[in-house]
Coordinates of C-alpha atoms in Angstrom, one line a residue:
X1 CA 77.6 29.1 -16.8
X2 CA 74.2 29.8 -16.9
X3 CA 71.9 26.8 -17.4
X4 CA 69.3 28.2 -19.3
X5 CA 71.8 29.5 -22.1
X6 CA 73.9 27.6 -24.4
X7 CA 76.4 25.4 -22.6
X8 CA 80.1 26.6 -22.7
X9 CA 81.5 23.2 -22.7
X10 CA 79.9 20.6 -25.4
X11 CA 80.3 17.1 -25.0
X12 CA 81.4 15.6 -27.8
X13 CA 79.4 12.3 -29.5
X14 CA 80.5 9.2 -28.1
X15 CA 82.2 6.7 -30.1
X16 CA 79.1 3.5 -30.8
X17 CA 78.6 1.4 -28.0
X18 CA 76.5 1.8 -24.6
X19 CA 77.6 0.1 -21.3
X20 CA 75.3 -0.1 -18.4
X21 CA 76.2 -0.3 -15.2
X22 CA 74.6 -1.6 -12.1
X23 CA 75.3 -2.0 -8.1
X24 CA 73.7 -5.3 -6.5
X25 CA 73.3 -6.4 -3.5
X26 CA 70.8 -8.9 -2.0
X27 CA 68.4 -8.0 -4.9
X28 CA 67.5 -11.5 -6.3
X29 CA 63.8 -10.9 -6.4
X30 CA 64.1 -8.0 -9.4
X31 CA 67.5 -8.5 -10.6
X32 CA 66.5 -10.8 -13.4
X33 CA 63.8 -8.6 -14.6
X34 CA 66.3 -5.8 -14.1
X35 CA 68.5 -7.3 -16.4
X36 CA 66.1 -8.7 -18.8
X37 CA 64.7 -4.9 -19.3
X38 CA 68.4 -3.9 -20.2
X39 CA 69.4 -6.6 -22.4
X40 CA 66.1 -6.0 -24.7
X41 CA 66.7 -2.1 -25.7
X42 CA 66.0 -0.9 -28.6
X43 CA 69.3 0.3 -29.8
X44 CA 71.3 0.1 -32.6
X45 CA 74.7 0.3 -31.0
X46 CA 76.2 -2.8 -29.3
X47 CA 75.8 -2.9 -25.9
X48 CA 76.9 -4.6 -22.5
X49 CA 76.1 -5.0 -19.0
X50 CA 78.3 -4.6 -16.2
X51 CA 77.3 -5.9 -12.5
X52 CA 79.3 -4.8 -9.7
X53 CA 78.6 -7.2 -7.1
X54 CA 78.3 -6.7 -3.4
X55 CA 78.6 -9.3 -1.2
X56 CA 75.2 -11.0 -1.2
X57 CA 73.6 -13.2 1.5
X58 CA 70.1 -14.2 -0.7
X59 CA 71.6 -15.7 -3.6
X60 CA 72.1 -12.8 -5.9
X61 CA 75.5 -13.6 -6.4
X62 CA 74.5 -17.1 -8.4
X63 CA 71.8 -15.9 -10.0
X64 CA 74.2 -13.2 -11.3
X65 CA 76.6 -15.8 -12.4
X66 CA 73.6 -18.2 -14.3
X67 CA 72.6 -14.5 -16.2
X68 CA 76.2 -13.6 -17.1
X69 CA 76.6 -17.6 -17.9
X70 CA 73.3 -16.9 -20.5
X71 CA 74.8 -13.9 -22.1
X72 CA 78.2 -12.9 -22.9
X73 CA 76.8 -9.0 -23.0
X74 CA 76.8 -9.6 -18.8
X75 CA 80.1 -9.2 -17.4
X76 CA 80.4 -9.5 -14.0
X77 CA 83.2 -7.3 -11.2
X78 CA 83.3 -7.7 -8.0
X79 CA 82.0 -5.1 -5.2
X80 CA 83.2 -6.3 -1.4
X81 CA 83.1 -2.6 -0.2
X82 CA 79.4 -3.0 -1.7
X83 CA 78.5 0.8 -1.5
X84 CA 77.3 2.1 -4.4
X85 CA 79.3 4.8 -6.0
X86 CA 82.5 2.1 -5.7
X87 CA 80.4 -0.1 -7.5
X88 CA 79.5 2.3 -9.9
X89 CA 83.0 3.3 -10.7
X90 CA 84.5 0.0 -10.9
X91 CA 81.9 -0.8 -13.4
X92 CA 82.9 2.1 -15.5
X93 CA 86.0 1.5 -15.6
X94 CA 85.2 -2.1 -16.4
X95 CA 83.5 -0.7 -19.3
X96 CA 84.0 -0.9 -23.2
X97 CA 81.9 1.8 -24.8
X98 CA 82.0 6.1 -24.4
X99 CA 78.7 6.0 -23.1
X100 CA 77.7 5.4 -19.5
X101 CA 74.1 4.7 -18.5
X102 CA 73.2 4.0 -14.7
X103 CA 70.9 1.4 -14.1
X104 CA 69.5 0.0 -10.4
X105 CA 68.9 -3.6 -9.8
X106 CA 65.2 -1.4 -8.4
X107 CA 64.4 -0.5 -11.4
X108 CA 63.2 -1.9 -14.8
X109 CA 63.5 0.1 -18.1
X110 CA 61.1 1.3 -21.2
X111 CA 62.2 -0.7 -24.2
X112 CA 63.1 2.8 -25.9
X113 CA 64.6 4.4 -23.0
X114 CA 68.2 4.2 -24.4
X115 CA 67.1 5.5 -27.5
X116 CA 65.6 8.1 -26.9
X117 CA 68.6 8.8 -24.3
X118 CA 71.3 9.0 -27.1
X119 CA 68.9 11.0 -28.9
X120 CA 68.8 13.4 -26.5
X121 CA 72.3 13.7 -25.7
X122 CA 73.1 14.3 -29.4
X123 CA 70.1 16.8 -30.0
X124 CA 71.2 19.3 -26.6
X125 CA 75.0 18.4 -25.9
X126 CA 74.6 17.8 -22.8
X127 CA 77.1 15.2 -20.4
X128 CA 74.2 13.5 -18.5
X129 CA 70.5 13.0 -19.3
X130 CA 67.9 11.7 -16.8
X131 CA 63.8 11.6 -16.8
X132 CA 61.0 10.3 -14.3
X133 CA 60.8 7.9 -11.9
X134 CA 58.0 6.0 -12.0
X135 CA 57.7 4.1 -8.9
X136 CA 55.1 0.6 -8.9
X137 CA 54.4 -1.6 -6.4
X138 CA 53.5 -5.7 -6.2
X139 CA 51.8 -5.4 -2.9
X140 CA 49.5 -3.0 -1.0
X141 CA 52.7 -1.3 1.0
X142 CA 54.6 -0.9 -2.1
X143 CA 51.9 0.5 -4.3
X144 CA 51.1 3.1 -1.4
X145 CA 54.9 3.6 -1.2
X146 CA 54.8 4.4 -4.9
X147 CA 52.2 6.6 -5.0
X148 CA 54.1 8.5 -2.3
X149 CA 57.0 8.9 -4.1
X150 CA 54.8 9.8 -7.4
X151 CA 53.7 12.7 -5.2
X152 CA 54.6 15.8 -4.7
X153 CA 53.4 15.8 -1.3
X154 CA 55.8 12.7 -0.7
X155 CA 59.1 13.4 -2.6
X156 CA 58.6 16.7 -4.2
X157 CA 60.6 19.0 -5.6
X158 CA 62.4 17.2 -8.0
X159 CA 62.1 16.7 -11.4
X160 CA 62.2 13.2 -11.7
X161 CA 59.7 12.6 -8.6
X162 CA 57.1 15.5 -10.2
X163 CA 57.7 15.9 -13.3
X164 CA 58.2 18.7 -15.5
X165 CA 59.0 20.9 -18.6
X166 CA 62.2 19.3 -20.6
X167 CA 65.6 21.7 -20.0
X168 CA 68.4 22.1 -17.7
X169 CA 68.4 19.8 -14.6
X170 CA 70.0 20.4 -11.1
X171 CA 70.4 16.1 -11.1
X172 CA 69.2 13.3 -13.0
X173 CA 67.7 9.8 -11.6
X174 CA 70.2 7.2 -12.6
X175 CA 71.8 8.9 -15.7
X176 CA 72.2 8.6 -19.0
X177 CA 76.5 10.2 -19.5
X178 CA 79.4 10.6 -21.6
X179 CA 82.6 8.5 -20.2
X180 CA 85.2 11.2 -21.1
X181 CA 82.9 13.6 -19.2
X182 CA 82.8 11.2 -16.3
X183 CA 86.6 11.0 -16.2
X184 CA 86.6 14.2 -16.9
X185 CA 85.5 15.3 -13.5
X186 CA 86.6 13.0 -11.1
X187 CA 83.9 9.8 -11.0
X188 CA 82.0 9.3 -8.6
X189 CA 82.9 10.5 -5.0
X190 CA 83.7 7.5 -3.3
X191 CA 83.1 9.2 0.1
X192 CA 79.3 9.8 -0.3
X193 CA 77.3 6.8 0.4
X194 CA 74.1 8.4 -0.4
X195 CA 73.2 11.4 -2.8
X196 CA 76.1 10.7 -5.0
X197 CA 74.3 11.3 -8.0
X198 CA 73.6 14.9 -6.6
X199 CA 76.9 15.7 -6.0
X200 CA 78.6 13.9 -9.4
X201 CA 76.2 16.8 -11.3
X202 CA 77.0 19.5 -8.8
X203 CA 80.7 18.6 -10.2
X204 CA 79.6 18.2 -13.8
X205 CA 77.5 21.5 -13.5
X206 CA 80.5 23.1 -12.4
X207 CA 83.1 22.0 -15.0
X208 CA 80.8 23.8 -17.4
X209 CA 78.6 20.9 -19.3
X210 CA 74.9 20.4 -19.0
X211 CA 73.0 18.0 -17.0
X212 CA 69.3 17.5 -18.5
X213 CA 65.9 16.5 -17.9
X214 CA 63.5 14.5 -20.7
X215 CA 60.1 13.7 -19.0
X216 CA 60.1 11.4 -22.3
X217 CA 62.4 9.2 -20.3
X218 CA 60.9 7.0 -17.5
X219 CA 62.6 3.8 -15.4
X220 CA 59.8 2.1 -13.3
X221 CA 61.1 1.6 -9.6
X222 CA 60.3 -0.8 -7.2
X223 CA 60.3 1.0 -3.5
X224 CA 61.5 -0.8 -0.4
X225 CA 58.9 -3.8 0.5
X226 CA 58.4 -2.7 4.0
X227 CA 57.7 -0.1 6.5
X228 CA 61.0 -0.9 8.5
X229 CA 62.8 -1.0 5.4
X230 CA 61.6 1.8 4.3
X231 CA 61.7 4.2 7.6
X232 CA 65.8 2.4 7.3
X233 CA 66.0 3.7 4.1
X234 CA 65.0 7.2 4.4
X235 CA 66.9 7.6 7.7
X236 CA 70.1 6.6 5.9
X237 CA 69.2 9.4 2.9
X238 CA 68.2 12.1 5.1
X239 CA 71.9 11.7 7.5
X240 CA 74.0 11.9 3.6
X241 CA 72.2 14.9 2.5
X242 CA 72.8 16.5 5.9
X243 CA 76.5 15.7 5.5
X244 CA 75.7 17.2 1.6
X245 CA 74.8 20.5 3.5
X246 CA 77.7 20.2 5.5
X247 CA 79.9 19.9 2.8
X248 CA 78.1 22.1 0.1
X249 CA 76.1 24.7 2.1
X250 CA 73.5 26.5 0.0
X251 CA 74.3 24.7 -3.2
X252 CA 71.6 22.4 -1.5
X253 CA 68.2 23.5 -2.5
X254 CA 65.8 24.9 0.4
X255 CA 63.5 21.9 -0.3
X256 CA 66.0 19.6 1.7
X257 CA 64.7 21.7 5.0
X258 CA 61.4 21.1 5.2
X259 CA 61.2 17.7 6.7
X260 CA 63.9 18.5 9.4
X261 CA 61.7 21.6 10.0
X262 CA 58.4 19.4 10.4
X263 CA 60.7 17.0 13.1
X264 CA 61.3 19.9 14.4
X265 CA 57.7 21.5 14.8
X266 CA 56.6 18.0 16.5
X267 CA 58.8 17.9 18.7
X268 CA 58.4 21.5 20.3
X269 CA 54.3 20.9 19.8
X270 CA 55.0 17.6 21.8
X271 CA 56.5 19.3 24.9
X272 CA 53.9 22.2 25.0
X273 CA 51.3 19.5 25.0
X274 CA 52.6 18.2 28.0
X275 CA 53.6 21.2 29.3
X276 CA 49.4 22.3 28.3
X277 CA 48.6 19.0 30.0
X278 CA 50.5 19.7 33.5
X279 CA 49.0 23.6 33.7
X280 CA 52.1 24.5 33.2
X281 CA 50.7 27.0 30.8
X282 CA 47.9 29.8 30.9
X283 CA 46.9 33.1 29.7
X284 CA 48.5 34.2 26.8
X285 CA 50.9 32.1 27.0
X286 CA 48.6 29.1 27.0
X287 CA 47.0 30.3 24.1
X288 CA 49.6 31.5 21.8
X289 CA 51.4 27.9 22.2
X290 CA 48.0 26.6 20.5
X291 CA 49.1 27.9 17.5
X292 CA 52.2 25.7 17.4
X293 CA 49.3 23.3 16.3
X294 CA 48.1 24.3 12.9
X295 CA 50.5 24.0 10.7
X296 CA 50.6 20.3 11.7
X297 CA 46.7 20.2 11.8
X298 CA 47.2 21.4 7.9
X299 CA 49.9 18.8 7.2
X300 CA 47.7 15.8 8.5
X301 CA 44.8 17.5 6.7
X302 CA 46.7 17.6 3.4
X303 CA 48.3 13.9 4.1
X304 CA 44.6 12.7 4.8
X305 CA 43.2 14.3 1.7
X306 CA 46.1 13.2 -0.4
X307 CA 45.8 9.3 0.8
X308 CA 41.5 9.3 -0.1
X309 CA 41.7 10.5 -3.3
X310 CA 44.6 8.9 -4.5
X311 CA 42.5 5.7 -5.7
X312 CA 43.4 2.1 -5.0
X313 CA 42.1 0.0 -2.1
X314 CA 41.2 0.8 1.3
X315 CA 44.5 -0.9 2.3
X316 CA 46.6 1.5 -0.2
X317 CA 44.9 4.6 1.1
X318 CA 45.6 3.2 4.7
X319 CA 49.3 2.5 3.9
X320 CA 49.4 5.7 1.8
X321 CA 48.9 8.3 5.1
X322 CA 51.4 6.4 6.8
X323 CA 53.7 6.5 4.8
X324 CA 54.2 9.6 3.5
X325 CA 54.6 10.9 7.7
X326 CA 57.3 8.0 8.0
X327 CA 59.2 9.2 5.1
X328 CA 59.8 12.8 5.9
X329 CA 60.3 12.2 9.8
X330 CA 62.9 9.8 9.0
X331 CA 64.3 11.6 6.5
X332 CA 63.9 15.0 8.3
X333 CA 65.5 12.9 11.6
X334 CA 68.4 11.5 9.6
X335 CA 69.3 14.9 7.8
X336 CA 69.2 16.3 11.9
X337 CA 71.7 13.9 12.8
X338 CA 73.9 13.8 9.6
X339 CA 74.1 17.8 9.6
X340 CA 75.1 17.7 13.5
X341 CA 77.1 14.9 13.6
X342 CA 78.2 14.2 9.8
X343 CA 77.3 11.1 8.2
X344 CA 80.5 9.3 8.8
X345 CA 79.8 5.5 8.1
X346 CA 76.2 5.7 8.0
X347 CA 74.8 3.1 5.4
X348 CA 71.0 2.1 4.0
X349 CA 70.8 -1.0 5.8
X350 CA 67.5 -1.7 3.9
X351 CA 69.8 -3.2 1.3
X352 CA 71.5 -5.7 3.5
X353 CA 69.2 -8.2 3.9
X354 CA 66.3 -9.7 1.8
X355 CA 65.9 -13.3 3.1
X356 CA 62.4 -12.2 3.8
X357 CA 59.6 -12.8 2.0
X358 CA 57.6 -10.2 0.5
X359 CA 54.9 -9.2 2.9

């Protein structure tokens, strides 16, 4: 199936009801508002919220219980594996209603979002709908971490980091999908700790039904409240989509290279400058090696250019140009390892602890 044609495979309308589904762990400082975004949609459909808890160490897991204790729309399932496509799927299969819509304990949604969702779904017949992530930040760190990931210098490629044109989607950020359709392929893979989302719409892709973007849509996302967090974080995504390419080869767009290539480039421009430094090289040689240099003068150029004007204090713009190298080395060194060595047991341990306060 093309994507850009009709698709061959229409999902039918869900039956009224919307369940939404979340993975927690050690998020007590945005799982309320989390929750409290979800439970005030603008729907007309019933709806419910199912947490699949991990096993918590900051007191999420009582401040889930007090919500659920608040509102009989929370239902609570237990998560002791805590990765996050086995949360996800014992959540769905906790849930009531036809439709499916991911939600992070990260993230905090538009009162409308659901509604203009369905609407969606209805209006293109398509299994999953996603839209933009709109990262925001409470502190100087996480506002430069936000406008990183708002960039397309920092996560670009993507719909959902970019934006762009409504239509056919390769993914879509936390989802918006039809049960049946869920069941229909498989859940998700219980295997893939990271990039699950990707590879549930490779699957749904390929069973013929349409996964779609709506830039109308957009879930607000709070980033990781730390550098070390952070640089945890992306190693952790960068060693899953390197098992991805192990598993899926060029389904994987070329995008996912470029960081790995930029570890790359530093490392072989590291050993000619010592090599430059010792004499070691002269002549030609010596000179041709210099050009090893420019494309990473040109990178720090663009990163230095992109930190200045992207507004906010002198901190922000300080954080902003070090973050955005610490995100794609880590990534790029993670994806390295995961392609070489597969991703095996490799989790974000960013998530695991959050006794800390906010810096």
């Amino acid at each position: 199936m093309h994507d850009d044609l009709p698709a061959t495979r229409d999902a039918a309308v869900p039956s009224p009801g919307v369940s939404f589904v979340m993975p927690v762990l050690n998020e007590r400082d945005y799982l309320e508002n989390a929750v409290a975004t979800v439970l005030s949609q603008e729907v007309a459909e019933p709806l419910e919220l199912i947490l699949a808890l991990g096993p918590s160490r900051d007191g999420t897991t009582a401040l889930a219980e007090r919500i659920a204790a608040r509102d009989p729309r929370v239902r609570l399932v237990a998560n002791p594996a805590a990765d996050i496509p086995v949360g996800l799927n014992l959540a769905i299969r906790a849930a009531q209603y036809e439709t499916i819509v991911r939600v992070d304990a990260h993230s905090e949604l538009d009162p409308g979002y659901t509604r203009q969702a369905l609407a969606t779904l209805r209006r293109v017949g398509a299994a999953n709908v996603g839209g933009v992530m709109r990262a925001d930040g409470r502190t100087a760190f996480q506002r430069a971490v936000a406008r990183a990931y708002n960039s397309r210098i920092g996560l670009g490629g993507g719909a959902y980091h970019g934006g762009a044109e409504e239509g056919p989607a390769e993914s879509a950020y936390l989802g918006v999908m039809r049960r049946r359709v869920l069941e229909d392929v498989g859940m998700f893979d219980e295997s893939i700790r990271r990039g699950e989302d990707w590879e549930l719409n490779l699957r749904i892709r390929a069973a013929g039904y349409r996964v779609w973007f709506d830039p109308k849509l957009a879930v607000t996302y709070w980033p990781r409240e730390s550098w070390a967090r952070l640089v945890r974080q992306f190693i952790a995504t960068g060693t899953w989509r390197g098992e991805l390419v192990r598993r899926f080869g060029r389904r994987n767009s070329l995008r996912f290279f470029a960081p790995p290539a930029l570890v790359v480039l530093v490392a072989v421009a590291a050993v000619v400058a010592v090599l430059h430094a010792v004499g070691a090289l002269a002549g030609a040689a010596g000179i041709l090696a210099w050009t090893l240099y420019a494309p990473l003068v040109a990178y720090a150029a663009i990163v230095l250019f992109v930190a200045v004007a992207s507004g906010g204090s002198l901190r922000e713009r300080i954080w902003l140009a070090a973050v955005v190298p610490s995100m794609h080395l880590a990534w790029g060194l993670g994806f390295i390892g995961g392609l070489t060595r597969g991703a095996k047991h490799t989790v974000d341990t960013s998530r695991l602890d959050r006794n800390t306060p906010l810096p």
